[in-house]
CSV table of C-alpha atoms in Angstrom, one decimal:
chain,number,residue,atom,x,y,z
A,1,MET,CA,-24.7,-13.9,6.0
A,2,ALA,CA,-25.6,-11.4,3.7
A,3,VAL,CA,-24.1,-11.2,0.3
A,4,PRO,CA,-24.1,-7.7,-1.9
A,5,ALA,CA,-27.1,-7.8,-5.0
A,6,ALA,CA,-24.5,-7.4,-7.1
A,7,ALA,CA,-22.6,-10.3,-6.0
A,8,LEU,CA,-25.7,-12.8,-6.6
A,9,GLY,CA,-25.1,-15.2,-9.4
A,10,ALA,CA,-28.5,-17.3,-10.2
A,11,SER,CA,-26.5,-19.7,-9.5
A,12,ALA,CA,-26.2,-19.1,-5.6
A,13,LEU,CA,-29.5,-18.1,-5.9
A,14,GLY,CA,-31.7,-21.5,-6.5
A,15,GLN,CA,-33.2,-20.0,-9.6
A,16,SER,CA,-36.3,-21.4,-10.9
A,17,GLY,CA,-36.7,-19.6,-14.3
A,18,PRO,CA,-39.6,-18.4,-15.9
A,19,GLY,CA,-42.1,-21.1,-15.6
A,20,SER,CA,-42.7,-20.4,-11.7
A,21,MET,CA,-45.4,-17.1,-11.8
A,22,ALA,CA,-47.6,-16.8,-9.6
A,23,PRO,CA,-51.2,-17.6,-9.4
A,24,TRP,CA,-52.7,-14.1,-9.1
A,25,CYS,CA,-50.2,-12.7,-12.0
A,26,SER,CA,-53.8,-11.1,-13.9
A,27,VAL,CA,-53.8,-10.8,-17.4
A,28,THR,CA,-55.3,-7.3,-18.9
A,29,SER,CA,-56.6,-6.1,-22.0
A,30,GLY,CA,-55.0,-3.2,-24.8
A,31,PRO,CA,-52.3,-0.8,-23.1
A,32,SER,CA,-53.3,2.0,-21.3
A,33,ARG,CA,-53.6,5.4,-22.4
A,34,TYR,CA,-50.9,6.6,-20.2
A,35,VAL,CA,-47.9,3.0,-21.6
A,36,LEU,CA,-49.4,4.5,-24.7
A,37,GLY,CA,-48.1,8.1,-23.9
A,38,MET,CA,-45.1,7.2,-23.0
A,39,GLN,CA,-44.0,4.3,-25.3
A,40,GLU,CA,-44.3,7.3,-27.9
A,41,LEU,CA,-42.6,9.3,-25.6
A,42,PHE,CA,-39.3,6.7,-26.0
A,43,ARG,CA,-39.8,6.3,-29.2
A,44,GLY,CA,-38.6,9.4,-30.0
A,45,HIS,CA,-36.2,9.2,-26.6
A,46,SER,CA,-34.5,5.9,-26.5
A,47,LYS,CA,-30.9,6.7,-26.5
A,48,THR,CA,-28.8,5.1,-23.9
A,49,ARG,CA,-24.8,7.2,-23.3
A,50,GLU,CA,-22.3,6.0,-21.4
A,51,PHE,CA,-20.4,7.7,-19.5
A,52,PRO,CA,-16.7,7.0,-17.6
A,53,ALA,CA,-17.1,7.1,-13.7
A,54,HIS,CA,-14.4,4.5,-12.3
A,55,SER,CA,-11.6,2.0,-13.2
A,56,ALA,CA,-13.7,-1.0,-11.6
A,57,LYS,CA,-17.8,-2.1,-12.3
A,58,VAL,CA,-20.2,0.2,-10.2
A,59,HIS,CA,-22.3,-1.3,-7.7
A,60,SER,CA,-24.8,1.7,-7.0
A,61,VAL,CA,-26.3,5.2,-8.5
A,62,ALA,CA,-28.7,7.0,-7.0
A,63,TRP,CA,-30.1,10.6,-7.9
A,64,SER,CA,-30.1,13.5,-5.5
A,65,CYS,CA,-33.9,14.7,-4.4
A,66,ASP,CA,-33.6,17.8,-6.6
A,67,GLY,CA,-32.5,15.7,-9.2
A,68,ARG,CA,-29.4,17.7,-10.2
A,69,ARG,CA,-26.5,15.4,-9.3
A,70,LEU,CA,-26.4,11.5,-9.8
A,71,ALA,CA,-24.1,9.1,-7.4
A,72,SER,CA,-22.0,6.7,-8.0
A,73,GLY,CA,-20.0,4.1,-5.9
A,74,SER,CA,-18.2,0.9,-7.6
A,75,PHE,CA,-15.5,-1.8,-6.5
A,76,ASP,CA,-12.2,1.0,-6.9
A,77,LYS,CA,-13.6,1.8,-3.1
A,78,THR,CA,-14.1,6.4,-4.3
A,79,ALA,CA,-17.7,7.4,-5.1
A,80,SER,CA,-18.4,9.8,-8.3
A,81,VAL,CA,-21.3,12.4,-8.6
A,82,PHE,CA,-22.2,14.3,-11.7
A,83,LEU,CA,-23.9,16.7,-12.3
A,84,LEU,CA,-27.3,16.4,-14.5
A,85,GLU,CA,-26.9,19.4,-17.7
A,86,LYS,CA,-29.2,19.3,-20.5
A,87,ASP,CA,-28.7,15.6,-22.2
A,88,ARG,CA,-25.8,14.4,-20.5
A,89,LEU,CA,-23.4,13.6,-17.5
A,90,VAL,CA,-20.8,15.9,-16.9
A,91,LYS,CA,-18.7,14.3,-14.0
A,92,GLU,CA,-18.2,17.1,-10.6
A,93,ASN,CA,-15.9,15.2,-8.5
A,94,ASN,CA,-14.7,11.2,-7.4
A,95,TYR,CA,-14.8,11.1,-3.8
A,96,ARG,CA,-11.9,8.6,-1.9
A,97,GLY,CA,-11.2,7.7,1.3
A,98,HIS,CA,-12.7,4.2,1.2
A,99,GLY,CA,-9.9,1.1,2.0
A,100,ASP,CA,-12.5,-1.3,0.2
A,101,SER,CA,-15.3,-1.5,-2.4
A,102,VAL,CA,-18.4,1.2,-2.1
A,103,ASP,CA,-21.7,-1.4,-2.2
A,104,GLN,CA,-24.2,1.1,-1.8
A,105,LEU,CA,-24.8,4.9,-1.7
A,106,CYS,CA,-27.8,6.8,-0.9
A,107,TRP,CA,-28.7,10.8,-1.3
A,108,HIS,CA,-30.5,12.7,2.1
A,109,PRO,CA,-34.0,12.7,1.5
A,110,SER,CA,-34.4,16.7,1.0
A,111,ASN,CA,-31.1,18.1,1.1
A,112,PRO,CA,-29.4,17.3,-2.1
A,113,ASP,CA,-26.1,18.4,-0.9
A,114,LEU,CA,-25.9,15.3,1.0
A,115,PHE,CA,-24.4,11.5,0.4
A,116,VAL,CA,-24.1,8.7,2.7
A,117,THR,CA,-21.4,5.6,0.8
A,118,ALA,CA,-21.3,2.0,3.0
A,119,SER,CA,-18.7,0.1,1.9
A,120,GLY,CA,-16.2,-3.1,3.1
A,121,ASP,CA,-14.4,-1.7,5.0
A,122,LYS,CA,-16.7,-1.0,7.9
A,123,THR,CA,-17.2,2.8,7.6
A,124,ILE,CA,-20.0,4.6,6.6
A,125,ARG,CA,-19.0,8.4,5.4
A,126,ILE,CA,-21.6,11.1,5.0
A,127,TRP,CA,-19.9,13.3,2.2
A,128,ASP,CA,-20.9,17.5,1.3
A,129,VAL,CA,-21.2,18.6,-2.7
A,130,ARG,CA,-20.8,21.9,-1.7
A,131,THR,CA,-17.7,21.4,-0.3
A,132,THR,CA,-16.4,17.8,-1.8
A,133,LYS,CA,-15.5,16.7,1.9
A,134,CYS,CA,-16.0,14.0,4.1
A,135,ILE,CA,-17.8,15.7,7.2
A,136,ALA,CA,-18.1,12.2,9.0
A,137,THR,CA,-16.9,8.6,8.8
A,138,VAL,CA,-18.5,6.5,11.1
A,139,ASN,CA,-16.7,3.4,12.0
A,140,THR,CA,-19.1,0.0,12.1
A,141,LYS,CA,-19.0,-3.6,13.1
A,142,GLY,CA,-18.7,-5.2,9.8
A,143,GLU,CA,-18.4,-4.7,6.2
A,144,ASN,CA,-21.0,-2.7,5.2
A,145,ILE,CA,-23.0,-3.2,2.1
A,146,ASN,CA,-26.6,-2.1,2.2
A,147,ILE,CA,-27.9,1.0,3.2
A,148,CYS,CA,-30.9,3.6,3.5
A,149,TRP,CA,-31.8,7.1,4.9
A,150,SER,CA,-34.7,7.5,5.7
A,151,PRO,CA,-37.8,9.9,4.8
A,152,ASP,CA,-37.7,11.9,7.8
A,153,GLY,CA,-34.2,12.7,7.3
A,154,GLN,CA,-32.7,11.9,10.9
A,155,THR,CA,-31.5,8.4,10.6
A,156,ILE,CA,-29.0,6.1,8.8
A,157,ALA,CA,-29.3,2.4,8.8
A,158,VAL,CA,-26.5,0.7,7.2
A,159,GLY,CA,-26.4,-3.2,6.7
A,160,ASN,CA,-23.4,-5.6,6.6
A,161,LYS,CA,-22.2,-9.0,6.4
A,162,ASP,CA,-22.9,-10.8,9.5
A,163,ASP,CA,-26.9,-9.9,9.3
A,164,VAL,CA,-26.1,-6.3,11.9
A,165,VAL,CA,-28.8,-3.4,11.0
A,166,THR,CA,-26.9,-0.4,12.6
A,167,PHE,CA,-29.0,2.8,12.8
A,168,ILE,CA,-27.0,6.1,13.3
A,169,ASP,CA,-28.0,9.6,14.0
A,170,ALA,CA,-27.5,11.1,11.1
A,171,LYS,CA,-25.9,14.9,13.0
A,172,THR,CA,-24.5,13.6,16.1
A,173,HIS,CA,-23.4,10.6,13.8
A,174,ARG,CA,-23.6,7.8,16.8
A,175,SER,CA,-25.2,4.7,16.8
A,176,LYS,CA,-29.2,4.4,18.3
A,177,ALA,CA,-29.6,1.0,17.8
A,178,GLU,CA,-27.9,-2.2,16.4
A,179,GLU,CA,-30.2,-4.9,15.8
A,180,GLN,CA,-28.9,-8.2,14.6
A,181,PHE,CA,-30.7,-10.6,12.9
A,182,LYS,CA,-31.2,-14.2,12.0
A,183,PHE,CA,-31.1,-14.4,8.9
A,184,GLU,CA,-29.5,-13.3,6.1
A,185,VAL,CA,-30.8,-9.5,5.2
A,186,ASN,CA,-30.8,-8.3,1.7
A,187,GLU,CA,-32.4,-4.9,1.4
A,188,ILE,CA,-33.1,-2.3,3.8
A,189,SER,CA,-35.8,0.7,4.2
A,190,TRP,CA,-38.3,2.7,5.7
A,191,ASN,CA,-41.6,3.2,4.3
A,192,ASN,CA,-43.0,6.6,3.4
A,193,ASP,CA,-44.2,6.7,6.8
A,194,ASN,CA,-40.6,6.5,8.4
A,195,ASN,CA,-42.6,4.3,11.1
A,196,MET,CA,-42.0,1.3,10.0
A,197,PHE,CA,-38.2,-0.8,8.4
A,198,PHE,CA,-38.5,-3.3,6.2
A,199,LEU,CA,-36.0,-6.0,5.4
A,200,THR,CA,-35.9,-8.5,2.9
A,201,ASN,CA,-34.3,-11.8,3.4
A,202,GLY,CA,-32.4,-14.9,2.0
A,203,ASN,CA,-36.0,-16.9,2.8
A,204,GLY,CA,-38.5,-14.7,0.9
A,205,CYS,CA,-39.6,-13.3,3.4
A,206,ILE,CA,-40.3,-9.2,4.7
A,207,ASN,CA,-39.9,-8.3,7.5
A,208,ILE,CA,-41.2,-5.7,9.0
A,209,LEU,CA,-40.3,-3.6,12.1
A,210,SER,CA,-42.4,-1.1,13.6
A,211,TYR,CA,-40.3,2.5,13.7
A,212,PRO,CA,-38.5,3.7,16.5
A,213,GLU,CA,-39.1,0.8,18.6
A,214,LEU,CA,-37.9,-2.0,16.2
A,215,LYS,CA,-40.7,-4.5,17.1
A,216,PRO,CA,-41.3,-7.1,14.5
A,217,VAL,CA,-45.1,-6.2,13.7
A,218,GLN,CA,-45.1,-9.1,10.2
A,219,SER,CA,-43.5,-11.3,8.6
A,220,ILE,CA,-44.7,-11.9,5.1
A,221,ASN,CA,-43.4,-15.4,3.1
A,222,ALA,CA,-43.2,-12.4,-0.4
A,223,HIS,CA,-40.8,-15.4,-2.5
A,224,PRO,CA,-40.1,-19.6,-2.3
A,225,SER,CA,-37.0,-18.2,-2.7
A,226,ASN,CA,-34.0,-15.3,-1.6
A,227,CYS,CA,-35.9,-12.0,-1.6
A,228,ILE,CA,-33.3,-9.6,-3.2
A,229,CYS,CA,-34.2,-6.1,-3.3
A,230,ILE,CA,-36.9,-3.6,-2.1
A,231,LYS,CA,-38.8,0.0,-3.3
A,232,PHE,CA,-41.3,1.8,-2.0
A,233,ASP,CA,-42.9,4.0,-4.9
A,234,PRO,CA,-42.7,8.0,-4.3
A,235,MET,CA,-46.7,8.2,-3.9
A,236,GLY,CA,-46.7,5.8,-1.3
A,237,LYS,CA,-49.3,3.2,-2.6
A,238,TYR,CA,-46.7,0.1,-3.0
A,239,PHE,CA,-43.7,-1.4,-3.1
A,240,ALA,CA,-41.7,-3.4,-4.8
A,241,THR,CA,-40.1,-6.8,-4.1
A,242,GLY,CA,-37.7,-8.6,-6.3
A,243,SER,CA,-36.4,-12.2,-5.8
A,244,ALA,CA,-33.8,-15.2,-7.3
A,245,ASP,CA,-37.4,-17.1,-8.6
A,246,ALA,CA,-36.2,-13.7,-11.2
A,247,LEU,CA,-40.6,-12.1,-9.9
A,248,VAL,CA,-40.9,-8.3,-9.1
A,249,SER,CA,-43.6,-8.3,-6.7
A,250,LEU,CA,-45.8,-5.6,-5.8
A,251,TRP,CA,-47.6,-5.2,-2.5
A,252,ASP,CA,-49.6,-2.7,-1.3
A,253,VAL,CA,-48.4,-0.4,1.6
A,254,ASP,CA,-51.4,-0.5,3.7
A,255,GLU,CA,-52.9,-3.8,3.0
A,256,LEU,CA,-49.9,-5.6,2.8
A,257,VAL,CA,-51.2,-7.8,0.2
A,258,CYS,CA,-49.5,-8.7,-3.3
A,259,VAL,CA,-51.5,-7.5,-6.2
A,260,ARG,CA,-49.4,-8.3,-8.8
A,261,CYS,CA,-46.3,-9.4,-10.3
A,262,PHE,CA,-44.1,-9.6,-12.9
A,263,SER,CA,-42.3,-12.2,-14.7
A,264,ARG,CA,-41.1,-11.1,-17.8
A,265,LEU,CA,-37.2,-10.8,-16.6
A,266,ASP,CA,-35.7,-15.0,-16.1
A,267,TRP,CA,-33.1,-14.2,-13.7
A,268,PRO,CA,-32.8,-13.3,-9.9
A,269,VAL,CA,-34.4,-10.0,-9.8
A,270,ARG,CA,-31.0,-7.9,-8.2
A,271,THR,CA,-32.7,-3.9,-8.8
A,272,LEU,CA,-35.8,-2.0,-8.7
A,273,SER,CA,-37.1,1.4,-9.3
A,274,PHE,CA,-40.1,3.6,-9.3
A,275,SER,CA,-40.5,6.5,-11.6
A,276,HIS,CA,-40.9,9.9,-10.1
A,277,ASP,CA,-44.8,9.5,-10.7
A,278,GLY,CA,-45.3,6.1,-9.5
A,279,LYS,CA,-46.3,4.8,-12.6
A,280,MET,CA,-43.4,3.0,-13.8
A,281,LEU,CA,-41.0,0.2,-12.5
A,282,ALA,CA,-37.7,-0.5,-13.5
A,283,SER,CA,-35.9,-4.7,-13.4
A,284,ALA,CA,-33.1,-5.8,-14.1
A,285,SER,CA,-30.7,-9.0,-13.2
A,286,GLU,CA,-28.0,-10.9,-15.1
A,287,ASP,CA,-31.5,-10.5,-18.5
A,288,HIS,CA,-29.7,-8.3,-21.4
A,289,PHE,CA,-32.4,-5.8,-20.9
A,290,ILE,CA,-33.8,-3.6,-18.9
A,291,ASP,CA,-38.1,-4.1,-17.6
A,292,ILE,CA,-40.2,-1.6,-18.1
A,293,ALA,CA,-43.7,-2.0,-16.6
A,294,GLU,CA,-46.6,0.1,-16.3
A,295,VAL,CA,-46.8,-0.6,-12.5
A,296,GLU,CA,-51.0,-0.5,-12.4
A,297,THR,CA,-51.5,-3.9,-15.0
A,298,GLY,CA,-47.9,-4.4,-15.2
A,299,ASP,CA,-48.1,-4.7,-18.6
A,300,LYS,CA,-44.4,-4.3,-20.2
A,301,LEU,CA,-43.8,-0.6,-21.8
A,302,TRP,CA,-40.4,-1.0,-22.2
A,303,GLU,CA,-37.2,-2.7,-22.2
A,304,VAL,CA,-33.7,-0.6,-22.1
A,305,GLN,CA,-31.2,-3.3,-23.9
A,306,CYS,CA,-27.5,-4.2,-22.7
A,307,GLU,CA,-25.5,-6.0,-23.0
A,308,SER,CA,-24.0,-7.3,-19.7
A,309,PRO,CA,-25.8,-8.2,-16.4
A,310,THR,CA,-27.2,-5.2,-15.0
A,311,PHE,CA,-26.3,-4.4,-10.4
A,312,THR,CA,-28.1,-1.1,-10.1
A,313,VAL,CA,-30.5,1.8,-11.6
A,314,ALA,CA,-32.3,4.8,-10.6
A,315,TRP,CA,-35.2,6.7,-12.5
A,316,HIS,CA,-34.7,10.2,-11.9
A,317,PRO,CA,-36.8,12.4,-9.6
A,318,LYS,CA,-38.4,14.8,-12.1
A,319,ARG,CA,-38.0,13.6,-15.1
A,320,PRO,CA,-37.8,9.9,-17.7
A,321,LEU,CA,-34.7,9.3,-17.9
A,322,LEU,CA,-32.9,5.9,-15.9
A,323,ALA,CA,-29.5,5.4,-14.9
A,324,PHE,CA,-28.2,2.2,-14.7
A,325,ALA,CA,-25.1,0.6,-14.1
A,326,CYS,CA,-24.0,-3.0,-15.7
A,327,ASP,CA,-20.9,-5.7,-14.9
A,328,ASP,CA,-19.1,-3.8,-17.7
A,329,LYS,CA,-16.1,-4.9,-19.4
A,330,ASP,CA,-14.1,-3.1,-21.4
A,331,GLY,CA,-13.4,-5.4,-24.9
A,332,LYS,CA,-11.4,-1.9,-26.5
A,333,TYR,CA,-7.8,-3.1,-24.5
A,334,ASP,CA,-8.5,-6.0,-22.7
A,335,SER,CA,-11.6,-8.5,-22.2
A,336,SER,CA,-9.9,-9.1,-18.2
A,337,ARG,CA,-10.6,-5.5,-17.7
A,338,GLU,CA,-13.8,-3.7,-16.0
A,339,ALA,CA,-15.1,-1.1,-16.9
A,340,GLY,CA,-16.9,1.4,-14.8
A,341,THR,CA,-19.6,2.9,-16.9
A,342,VAL,CA,-23.1,5.3,-15.9
A,343,LYS,CA,-25.7,4.8,-18.2
A,344,LEU,CA,-28.5,6.9,-18.9
A,345,PHE,CA,-31.6,6.5,-21.0
A,346,GLY,CA,-34.2,7.8,-22.1
A,347,LEU,CA,-32.4,10.5,-24.2
A,348,PRO,CA,-33.1,11.7,-27.0
A,349,ASN,CA,-32.3,10.0,-30.4
A,350,ASP,CA,-31.0,12.8,-32.1
A,351,SER,CA,-28.9,14.1,-28.7
C-alpha cells in the first residue's frame, strides 16, 4: 500500500545510512563560478521567515506558474493561498471543503489562477483563486495521496493509497483512464514533453509509461530501497529521484542514465525541487537541514537549517526563494500541539 511521503519515517523505510554512496558519485575540484555567485547572494539573503498557514502540519507547498502565489495543503483538511509581496507572504485565503487531510496539491502549469488538491476524503478539488471557490469536485476510488497536472494543462493524474492512478480530464472533470499497479506507487509525474509518465515505487524502481497510451516503456532500478520522490528540472535536461537510502540521484532525461548522486542527507529523502534555472536542487528529509546542491557538479551550495523534519520544498519559479514546511510543533503553549507554518528562505538578512 502506498503511503504519503510526509508520513514516511526512517524506520519504516529500511534506511541504510550515509555510507552507501553509489560508485558513480564523482568528486570535482573547486567550486564553480555559479556556486560562488549563489553563495555570495545567500550570504546576504540567508534569512528564513515563517508565516502562519494552518492549524496542523503542512504536507505540501507549491508556487503558481507566475510566482505570485504560494499554496499550502495541510492535515487540517484545508488549503491556504498566500500572495508573495516584497519580502513576505501575505495570506490571501483559506480553502475549505475537503473532509480529510490535504496531502498534496499542485497548480495548473500555465494558468496561475487554478490549483488542485488531493485528499484522503476520496476526492480531488480544483480551485480558482479569482472567485476563491471550488470549481470542481471529482470523486475517486480511494484515499488520494499524490497529484500532478500534465504540462499541457489537459490532464490531472492522482494516485491513491491502493496504488491506483486515475487520469482526469481537466476540462470535463471526468476520468479518462485508470491504472492499478502491482507495486507501491510513491510519486507520479509527466516528463516536460508530456509524452511519458513516470512513477517511483516501493521497490526502488522508476517505472516509465508512454502517454497517453500508458504502455510500459522502461523500468529503471534506481535505488536499492524505496524510491520516494521525483522531480523534473524546468530545462528538460534532468530529473531527480530521492529515496529511502538517503541518496538523491540525478538522471539524464534523454539517455535515462544516472549522471550523479548527492549523499549529504542521512535520512530518507522525502521532497525535492529544482530552481527556476535548473541549476540548484533542494532536497530534504528528517535531517534538520535542507541541502541545496549545484546540479552540474553535485557540490554543496548551501544548507538551510530547520528545527524538525521537512515534508515539502518548492523553489520559486523566477527567483532564488525556497518555500518549505516542516513537522512543526508549537512549543510556546503545548509541545503536543502542532503548528502549521509555511517557511520562506532566501530573504534579505536585513528584511
